[in-house]
Amino acid sequence: MKRKLFLIIALLMVASLVLSACTSKDPAPVNNGGDKPTGETIKIGGILEMTGNIASFGQSSRNGIVLAFEEINAKGGVLGKQIEFVLEDNKSIQVESATAAQKLIQQNGVAAILGAVASSNTLAAAPIAQDAKIPLISPSSTNPAVTEVGDYIFRSCFIDPFQGVVMSKFAIENLGAKTAAIMTDNNSDYSIGLTEVFKEAFTAAGGKIVSEVAYVSGDTDFNSILTSVKNAGPEVVFIPGYYDSVGLILDQAKNNVGFSSDIVFLGTDGWDSPTLFDLAGDSANGTYFSNHYSPDADSAIVKDFIASYKAKFNGAIPDALAATAYDAAYMIAAAIESAGTTDAAALRDAIAAVQLEGVSGNIKLNEKRDPVKSAVVIKIDGGAQTYYSTVEPN
Ligand code: PHE
């Protein structure tokens, strides 16, 4: 009996050792806001896509924010207090984004909110923040309507009228394309908005849109819409969508529908996820998309950021989500510091005036509370993202 008990205890000890080894080795993003600081804190809420169809966006954004707040707290925090990040998972859907905003404001009493990622989700949360006069900064929602919600709503990324034109120009000037097809996610304000921008810019430059098809997020069989796109014979196919659908589309285009490699697939920031490669494999090679940042950038601030991020998150290279979220976290901290208070109206004015050299570019907001920043074009080559070019705003 005693021996049996001993054996069980020994086994349990081994198991707990194995488990703790896993957790310490696996810094894989978890669903929380990092270590909770002690003492009186300044609470900043987060609304992020931690689970659901675009979970890699939320996980990377969370990591960027946690890293920034840790750095800021290590230097003494803001106004002599530590920042506490209170994270809510919106499960990648709109209704949970709205619920999260209510909860953070009413129950947690946050001074400001960071999030969400997908424009549709931010559009669901922003009116609640605006009504409560709690500043909200989306790190990555690019649809223009987001900041139009009101004077308490900001972002740290460029907007789609810029990004869509970048890709239209790229198609025409770099690829010499005269015909394009567009595949739109009809469930996404982001995708619908970018479709309009691209269509207008491409046609204005003399190009012709030869096919327009739609899908909704969650679809898994794209064979029939891809067949109609292929039959229209476009030189480029523009897909302003998220990686979960785009990964499947690229795979099915090459492997089922027989798209030749001369037809170039083009996309936008929503393609930025390691999962795209899991879904598309080699079919992603030879495609291009616009993004906020490239880890290949040759600047000291980006190099430092990558080194700290890798050290904290088990060697992971930060993507654009991590970069824009890291910048949004620094924006809010800088604004609280310069306002000297978390009083909402003063904080709002301070955010509007923030100027910051960010890892995703320089941030200075225009009168619409949108930064005017450069974009990068990424080429997918050999199963990896490679830096192609930088496009400055006009
Ligand atoms: N721009 C996307 C949106 O507005 C979100 C996104 C940003 C996705 C950056 C990936 C990278 O919906």
Short mmCIF file of C-alpha atoms and ligand atoms in Angstrom, two decimals:
data_model
loop_
_atom_site.label_atom_id
_atom_site.label_comp_id
_atom_site.label_asym_id
_atom_site.label_seq_id
_atom_site.Cartn_x
_atom_site.Cartn_y
_atom_site.Cartn_z
CA MET A 1 0.00 0.00 0.00
CA LYS A 2 2.74 2.38 1.09
CA ARG A 3 4.77 1.54 -2.02
CA LYS A 4 1.78 2.19 -4.21
CA LEU A 5 1.22 5.59 -2.61
CA PHE A 6 4.89 6.41 -3.07
CA LEU A 7 4.67 5.44 -6.71
CA ILE A 8 1.64 7.66 -7.22
CA ILE A 9 3.36 10.61 -5.54
CA ALA A 10 6.48 10.06 -7.64
CA LEU A 11 4.40 9.92 -10.79
CA LEU A 12 2.59 13.09 -9.85
CA MET A 13 5.88 14.85 -9.24
CA VAL A 14 7.18 13.82 -12.65
CA ALA A 15 3.94 14.94 -14.25
CA SER A 16 4.07 18.35 -12.59
CA LEU A 17 7.70 18.78 -13.62
CA VAL A 18 6.80 17.97 -17.20
CA LEU A 19 3.88 20.35 -17.05
CA SER A 20 5.85 23.23 -15.62
CA ALA A 21 8.57 22.64 -18.19
CA CYS A 22 5.91 22.93 -20.88
CA THR A 23 4.46 26.13 -19.55
CA SER A 24 7.78 27.82 -19.08
CA LYS A 25 8.95 26.71 -22.49
CA ASP A 26 5.68 27.61 -24.13
CA PRO A 27 5.29 31.35 -24.01
CA ALA A 28 2.63 30.89 -26.64
CA PRO A 29 0.28 33.72 -26.24
CA VAL A 30 -2.27 33.05 -23.56
CA ASN A 31 -5.63 34.57 -22.99
CA ASN A 32 -4.72 37.13 -20.37
CA GLY A 33 -3.29 40.56 -19.99
CA GLY A 34 0.03 39.50 -18.48
CA ASP A 35 1.16 39.77 -14.86
CA LYS A 36 -1.07 41.90 -12.66
CA PRO A 37 0.90 44.71 -11.08
CA THR A 38 0.40 45.43 -7.40
CA GLY A 39 -0.61 48.68 -5.72
CA GLU A 40 -2.84 51.34 -7.22
CA THR A 41 -2.85 50.93 -10.97
CA ILE A 42 -4.09 52.68 -14.08
CA LYS A 43 -6.38 50.24 -15.85
CA ILE A 44 -6.33 50.01 -19.63
CA GLY A 45 -8.82 47.64 -21.25
CA GLY A 46 -8.21 45.42 -24.24
CA ILE A 47 -10.77 43.98 -26.67
CA LEU A 48 -9.02 41.42 -28.83
CA GLU A 49 -9.70 38.43 -31.09
CA MET A 50 -8.06 35.90 -28.74
CA THR A 51 -10.15 32.97 -30.00
CA GLY A 52 -12.35 32.38 -33.04
CA ASN A 53 -11.64 32.59 -36.76
CA ILE A 54 -8.95 35.29 -36.63
CA ALA A 55 -7.36 34.37 -33.29
CA SER A 56 -3.81 34.85 -34.48
CA PHE A 57 -4.57 38.60 -34.80
CA GLY A 58 -5.65 38.86 -31.16
CA GLN A 59 -2.80 36.75 -29.83
CA SER A 60 -0.12 38.82 -31.57
CA SER A 61 -1.77 42.11 -30.59
CA ARG A 62 -1.96 41.00 -26.97
CA ASN A 63 1.74 40.15 -27.01
CA GLY A 64 2.65 43.55 -28.42
CA ILE A 65 0.61 45.35 -25.76
CA VAL A 66 1.87 43.21 -22.87
CA LEU A 67 5.48 43.80 -23.96
CA ALA A 68 4.96 47.57 -24.18
CA PHE A 69 3.26 47.84 -20.78
CA GLU A 70 5.94 45.68 -19.18
CA GLU A 71 8.63 47.98 -20.54
CA ILE A 72 6.74 51.06 -19.38
CA ASN A 73 6.03 49.59 -15.93
CA ALA A 74 9.68 48.59 -15.52
CA LYS A 75 10.58 52.25 -16.02
CA GLY A 76 8.17 53.32 -13.28
CA GLY A 77 4.83 53.27 -15.13
CA VAL A 78 2.88 56.45 -15.86
CA LEU A 79 2.07 59.25 -13.40
CA GLY A 80 3.92 57.14 -10.82
CA LYS A 81 1.47 54.24 -11.20
CA GLN A 82 1.76 50.88 -12.88
CA ILE A 83 -0.42 50.13 -15.89
CA GLU A 84 -2.75 47.16 -15.52
CA PHE A 85 -3.95 45.62 -18.80
CA VAL A 86 -7.44 44.14 -18.50
CA LEU A 87 -8.04 41.91 -21.50
CA GLU A 88 -11.37 40.73 -22.88
CA ASP A 89 -11.68 38.14 -25.67
CA ASN A 90 -14.22 39.17 -28.32
CA LYS A 91 -14.07 35.67 -29.85
CA SER A 92 -13.61 37.36 -33.26
CA ILE A 93 -17.26 38.46 -33.33
CA GLN A 94 -19.16 41.73 -33.13
CA VAL A 95 -21.62 41.03 -30.33
CA GLU A 96 -18.82 39.96 -27.99
CA SER A 97 -16.90 43.11 -28.91
CA ALA A 98 -19.81 45.25 -27.75
CA THR A 99 -20.25 43.20 -24.55
CA ALA A 100 -16.54 43.50 -23.82
CA ALA A 101 -16.67 47.30 -24.15
CA GLN A 102 -19.62 47.50 -21.72
CA LYS A 103 -17.86 45.26 -19.22
CA LEU A 104 -14.53 47.08 -19.34
CA ILE A 105 -16.18 50.45 -18.89
CA GLN A 106 -18.89 49.60 -16.36
CA GLN A 107 -17.29 46.84 -14.28
CA ASN A 108 -13.57 47.40 -14.61
CA GLY A 109 -13.59 51.18 -14.81
CA VAL A 110 -10.83 51.33 -17.43
CA ALA A 111 -9.34 54.72 -18.37
CA ALA A 112 -9.08 53.77 -22.05
CA ILE A 113 -9.49 50.80 -24.37
CA LEU A 114 -7.13 49.24 -26.93
CA GLY A 115 -8.83 47.22 -29.71
CA ALA A 116 -10.30 45.62 -31.56
CA VAL A 117 -8.45 44.31 -34.61
CA ALA A 118 -11.11 43.61 -37.26
CA SER A 119 -12.86 46.77 -38.38
CA SER A 120 -16.33 45.20 -37.98
CA ASN A 121 -15.52 44.32 -34.37
CA THR A 122 -14.17 47.78 -33.55
CA LEU A 123 -17.24 49.30 -35.19
CA ALA A 124 -19.36 47.29 -32.72
CA ALA A 125 -17.38 48.43 -29.67
CA ALA A 126 -16.57 52.03 -30.58
CA PRO A 127 -20.07 53.56 -30.17
CA ILE A 128 -20.15 52.26 -26.58
CA ALA A 129 -16.78 53.85 -25.78
CA GLN A 130 -17.83 57.06 -27.53
CA ASP A 131 -21.11 57.28 -25.55
CA ALA A 132 -19.29 56.67 -22.28
CA LYS A 133 -16.53 59.13 -23.31
CA ILE A 134 -13.81 56.54 -22.79
CA PRO A 135 -11.00 56.90 -25.34
CA LEU A 136 -10.53 53.88 -27.61
CA ILE A 137 -7.51 53.29 -29.83
CA SER A 138 -7.72 50.50 -32.39
CA PRO A 139 -4.23 49.27 -33.21
CA SER A 140 -5.18 47.81 -36.56
CA SER A 141 -8.72 48.51 -37.80
CA THR A 142 -8.22 50.23 -41.13
CA ASN A 143 -11.80 50.97 -42.28
CA PRO A 144 -12.33 54.77 -42.35
CA ALA A 145 -15.70 54.49 -40.54
CA VAL A 146 -13.97 53.44 -37.32
CA THR A 147 -12.69 56.87 -36.28
CA GLU A 148 -15.77 58.53 -37.78
CA VAL A 149 -17.72 57.07 -34.83
CA GLY A 150 -16.61 60.05 -32.79
CA ASP A 151 -13.97 62.20 -31.15
CA TYR A 152 -12.99 59.58 -28.56
CA ILE A 153 -12.02 57.01 -31.20
CA PHE A 154 -8.44 56.78 -32.55
CA ARG A 155 -6.15 54.33 -34.31
CA SER A 156 -2.41 53.67 -34.68
CA CYS A 157 -2.57 52.27 -38.25
CA PHE A 158 -3.11 53.72 -41.73
CA ILE A 159 -6.54 53.49 -43.37
CA ASP A 160 -7.92 51.49 -46.31
CA PRO A 161 -8.27 54.30 -48.86
CA PHE A 162 -4.46 54.40 -48.71
CA GLN A 163 -3.85 50.65 -48.54
CA GLY A 164 -6.26 49.86 -51.40
CA VAL A 165 -4.63 52.43 -53.68
CA VAL A 166 -1.19 51.04 -52.83
CA MET A 167 -2.24 47.63 -54.14
CA SER A 168 -4.03 48.99 -57.19
CA LYS A 169 -0.92 50.98 -58.15
CA PHE A 170 1.21 47.95 -57.48
CA ALA A 171 -0.93 45.86 -59.85
CA ILE A 172 -0.72 48.47 -62.59
CA GLU A 173 2.79 49.86 -62.18
CA ASN A 174 4.78 46.89 -60.92
CA LEU A 175 2.93 44.03 -62.57
CA GLY A 176 1.67 45.83 -65.66
CA ALA A 177 -1.86 44.49 -65.06
CA LYS A 178 -4.82 45.80 -67.05
CA THR A 179 -7.45 43.37 -65.81
CA ALA A 180 -8.34 42.33 -62.28
CA ALA A 181 -10.83 40.17 -60.40
CA ILE A 182 -11.93 40.92 -56.84
CA MET A 183 -13.03 38.42 -54.18
CA THR A 184 -14.91 40.08 -51.31
CA ASP A 185 -15.80 38.86 -47.82
CA ASN A 186 -19.33 40.19 -47.54
CA ASN A 187 -19.31 39.74 -43.75
CA SER A 188 -16.52 42.23 -43.28
CA ASP A 189 -16.65 46.04 -43.40
CA TYR A 190 -12.93 45.93 -44.04
CA SER A 191 -13.26 43.74 -47.13
CA ILE A 192 -16.27 45.61 -48.53
CA GLY A 193 -14.53 48.98 -48.08
CA LEU A 194 -11.30 47.83 -49.70
CA THR A 195 -13.19 46.36 -52.65
CA GLU A 196 -14.63 49.81 -53.38
CA VAL A 197 -11.29 51.58 -53.03
CA PHE A 198 -9.46 49.12 -55.28
CA LYS A 199 -12.20 49.11 -57.89
CA GLU A 200 -12.24 52.88 -58.12
CA ALA A 201 -8.47 53.30 -58.24
CA PHE A 202 -7.90 50.48 -60.72
CA THR A 203 -10.62 51.68 -63.10
CA ALA A 204 -9.56 55.32 -62.81
CA ALA A 205 -6.07 54.26 -63.92
CA GLY A 206 -7.53 52.60 -67.04
CA GLY A 207 -7.77 49.03 -65.71
CA LYS A 208 -10.82 46.81 -66.04
CA ILE A 209 -12.49 44.71 -63.34
CA VAL A 210 -13.44 41.51 -65.16
CA SER A 211 -14.96 39.55 -62.28
CA GLU A 212 -16.35 40.26 -58.81
CA VAL A 213 -17.31 37.41 -56.52
CA ALA A 214 -18.24 37.24 -52.84
CA TYR A 215 -17.89 34.82 -49.94
CA VAL A 216 -18.47 35.05 -46.22
CA SER A 217 -16.03 34.29 -43.42
CA GLY A 218 -16.40 30.68 -42.37
CA ASP A 219 -16.87 29.43 -45.94
CA THR A 220 -14.57 26.54 -46.76
CA ASP A 221 -15.37 25.62 -50.36
CA PHE A 222 -14.29 28.28 -52.84
CA ASN A 223 -14.10 26.05 -55.92
CA SER A 224 -17.12 27.41 -57.74
CA ILE A 225 -16.38 31.12 -57.25
CA LEU A 226 -12.76 30.45 -58.17
CA THR A 227 -13.87 28.76 -61.37
CA SER A 228 -15.86 31.81 -62.39
CA VAL A 229 -12.91 34.08 -61.57
CA LYS A 230 -10.60 31.90 -63.64
CA ASN A 231 -13.01 31.87 -66.58
CA ALA A 232 -13.00 35.68 -66.64
CA GLY A 233 -9.26 35.55 -67.35
CA PRO A 234 -7.90 38.30 -65.02
CA GLU A 235 -4.20 39.06 -64.79
CA VAL A 236 -4.47 39.70 -61.03
CA VAL A 237 -6.92 38.60 -58.34
CA PHE A 238 -7.35 41.02 -55.44
CA ILE A 239 -8.56 39.46 -52.16
CA PRO A 240 -8.98 41.99 -49.35
CA GLY A 241 -9.75 39.28 -46.78
CA TYR A 242 -8.52 37.58 -43.65
CA TYR A 243 -5.97 34.76 -43.60
CA ASP A 244 -8.43 32.03 -42.58
CA SER A 245 -10.37 32.34 -45.85
CA VAL A 246 -7.48 33.52 -48.01
CA GLY A 247 -5.32 30.52 -47.06
CA LEU A 248 -8.03 28.16 -48.31
CA ILE A 249 -8.67 30.24 -51.43
CA LEU A 250 -4.99 30.17 -52.47
CA ASP A 251 -4.78 26.44 -51.88
CA GLN A 252 -7.97 25.66 -53.84
CA ALA A 253 -7.07 28.05 -56.67
CA LYS A 254 -3.77 26.30 -57.38
CA ASN A 255 -4.58 22.74 -56.40
CA ASN A 256 -8.23 22.30 -57.40
CA VAL A 257 -9.10 24.93 -59.96
CA GLY A 258 -5.79 24.96 -61.80
CA PHE A 259 -4.88 28.66 -61.73
CA SER A 260 -1.65 29.15 -63.61
CA SER A 261 1.22 30.88 -61.88
CA ASP A 262 1.00 33.92 -64.22
CA ILE A 263 -2.18 35.00 -62.46
CA VAL A 264 -0.99 36.97 -59.45
CA PHE A 265 -2.98 36.99 -56.22
CA LEU A 266 -2.83 40.25 -54.29
CA GLY A 267 -4.02 41.06 -50.79
CA THR A 268 -3.93 43.41 -47.86
CA ASP A 269 -2.96 43.43 -44.17
CA GLY A 270 -5.54 40.75 -43.28
CA TRP A 271 -3.23 38.17 -44.86
CA ASP A 272 -0.64 38.60 -42.10
CA SER A 273 -0.71 35.35 -40.15
CA PRO A 274 1.47 32.25 -39.91
CA THR A 275 -1.76 30.27 -40.37
CA LEU A 276 -1.97 31.45 -43.97
CA PHE A 277 1.06 29.25 -44.69
CA ASP A 278 -0.45 26.30 -42.83
CA LEU A 279 -3.53 26.51 -45.02
CA ALA A 280 -2.01 27.46 -48.37
CA GLY A 281 1.43 25.83 -48.29
CA ASP A 282 3.36 26.44 -51.50
CA SER A 283 0.27 27.93 -53.15
CA ALA A 284 0.98 31.18 -51.32
CA ASN A 285 4.28 31.67 -53.16
CA GLY A 286 4.34 34.49 -55.70
CA THR A 287 1.59 36.51 -54.01
CA TYR A 288 1.90 40.06 -52.63
CA PHE A 289 0.07 41.96 -49.89
CA SER A 290 0.22 45.37 -48.26
CA ASN A 291 1.08 45.62 -44.58
CA HIS A 292 1.94 48.03 -41.76
CA TYR A 293 5.46 46.92 -41.02
CA SER A 294 8.12 44.46 -42.01
CA PRO A 295 10.44 42.79 -39.50
CA ASP A 296 13.14 43.22 -42.15
CA ALA A 297 13.11 47.01 -41.69
CA ASP A 298 16.54 48.39 -41.09
CA SER A 299 15.85 50.73 -38.18
CA ALA A 300 17.22 50.64 -34.64
CA ILE A 301 13.82 50.91 -33.01
CA VAL A 302 12.47 47.93 -35.01
CA LYS A 303 15.58 45.87 -34.22
CA ASP A 304 15.20 46.54 -30.47
CA PHE A 305 11.53 45.68 -30.61
CA ILE A 306 12.19 42.40 -32.39
CA ALA A 307 14.92 41.46 -29.91
CA SER A 308 12.72 42.12 -26.84
CA TYR A 309 9.73 40.39 -28.41
CA LYS A 310 11.77 37.32 -29.31
CA ALA A 311 13.23 37.18 -25.82
CA LYS A 312 9.80 37.33 -24.21
CA PHE A 313 7.87 35.12 -26.62
CA ASN A 314 10.15 32.18 -27.26
CA GLY A 315 11.87 33.44 -30.38
CA ALA A 316 8.68 34.47 -32.17
CA ILE A 317 9.12 37.25 -34.75
CA PRO A 318 6.55 40.00 -34.21
CA ASP A 319 4.06 40.45 -37.04
CA ALA A 320 2.29 43.70 -38.01
CA LEU A 321 -0.43 43.10 -35.43
CA ALA A 322 2.13 42.93 -32.65
CA ALA A 323 3.85 46.06 -34.01
CA THR A 324 0.77 48.28 -34.34
CA ALA A 325 -0.54 47.09 -30.95
CA TYR A 326 2.82 47.83 -29.31
CA ASP A 327 2.61 51.34 -30.79
CA ALA A 328 -0.99 51.82 -29.62
CA ALA A 329 0.07 50.87 -26.07
CA TYR A 330 2.89 53.44 -26.19
CA MET A 331 0.43 56.03 -27.57
CA ILE A 332 -1.92 55.67 -24.62
CA ALA A 333 0.93 55.72 -22.10
CA ALA A 334 2.44 58.84 -23.68
CA ALA A 335 -0.94 60.55 -23.69
CA ILE A 336 -1.66 59.80 -20.03
CA GLU A 337 1.79 61.09 -19.12
CA SER A 338 1.36 64.31 -21.08
CA ALA A 339 -2.22 64.86 -19.90
CA GLY A 340 -1.03 64.38 -16.32
CA THR A 341 -4.37 62.71 -15.61
CA THR A 342 -6.70 59.97 -16.82
CA ASP A 343 -9.59 62.42 -16.91
CA ALA A 344 -11.40 61.50 -20.12
CA ALA A 345 -11.57 64.86 -21.92
CA ALA A 346 -7.95 65.74 -21.12
CA LEU A 347 -6.84 62.28 -22.14
CA ARG A 348 -8.72 62.52 -25.43
CA ASP A 349 -6.99 65.81 -26.25
CA ALA A 350 -3.62 64.36 -25.33
CA ILE A 351 -4.11 61.31 -27.58
CA ALA A 352 -5.04 63.60 -30.48
CA ALA A 353 -1.75 65.44 -29.99
CA VAL A 354 0.54 62.43 -29.52
CA GLN A 355 3.64 62.22 -31.67
CA LEU A 356 5.57 59.03 -31.52
CA GLU A 357 8.29 57.24 -33.40
CA GLY A 358 6.67 53.84 -33.50
CA VAL A 359 7.88 50.45 -34.67
CA SER A 360 5.18 50.60 -37.35
CA GLY A 361 6.27 54.07 -38.47
CA ASN A 362 5.83 57.59 -37.24
CA ILE A 363 2.54 58.32 -35.59
CA LYS A 364 1.01 61.76 -35.79
CA LEU A 365 -2.75 61.92 -36.09
CA ASN A 366 -4.58 64.09 -38.60
CA GLU A 367 -7.82 65.92 -37.78
CA LYS A 368 -9.75 62.69 -38.39
CA ARG A 369 -7.72 60.97 -35.64
CA ASP A 370 -6.00 58.76 -38.21
CA PRO A 371 -2.21 58.54 -38.55
CA VAL A 372 -0.71 59.15 -41.97
CA LYS A 373 1.96 56.48 -42.34
CA SER A 374 3.81 54.46 -44.94
CA ALA A 375 2.84 50.95 -46.02
CA VAL A 376 5.06 48.05 -47.00
CA VAL A 377 4.46 45.55 -49.75
CA ILE A 378 5.31 41.99 -48.75
CA LYS A 379 6.06 39.23 -51.25
CA ILE A 380 5.45 35.64 -50.25
CA ASP A 381 8.35 33.61 -51.53
CA GLY A 382 9.72 30.22 -50.57
CA GLY A 383 7.00 29.80 -47.94
CA ALA A 384 7.89 33.01 -46.11
CA GLN A 385 7.12 36.72 -46.08
CA THR A 386 9.81 38.80 -47.70
CA TYR A 387 10.07 42.59 -47.76
CA TYR A 388 9.41 43.98 -51.24
CA SER A 389 8.99 47.76 -51.03
CA THR A 390 7.83 50.70 -48.94
CA VAL A 391 5.14 53.09 -50.15
CA GLU A 392 4.98 56.57 -48.63
CA PRO A 393 1.69 58.39 -48.25
CA ASN A 394 1.23 61.48 -50.42
N1 PHE B 1 -7.00 46.02 -41.08
C1 PHE B 1 -7.79 44.88 -40.69
C2 PHE B 1 -9.21 45.38 -40.43
O1 PHE B 1 -9.44 46.52 -40.34
C3 PHE B 1 -7.23 44.19 -39.48
C4 PHE B 1 -5.79 43.78 -39.60
C5 PHE B 1 -4.76 44.67 -39.41
C6 PHE B 1 -5.44 42.49 -39.91
C7 PHE B 1 -3.42 44.29 -39.51
C8 PHE B 1 -4.12 42.10 -40.04
C9 PHE B 1 -3.10 43.02 -39.87
O2 PHE B 1 -10.13 44.65 -40.34
#
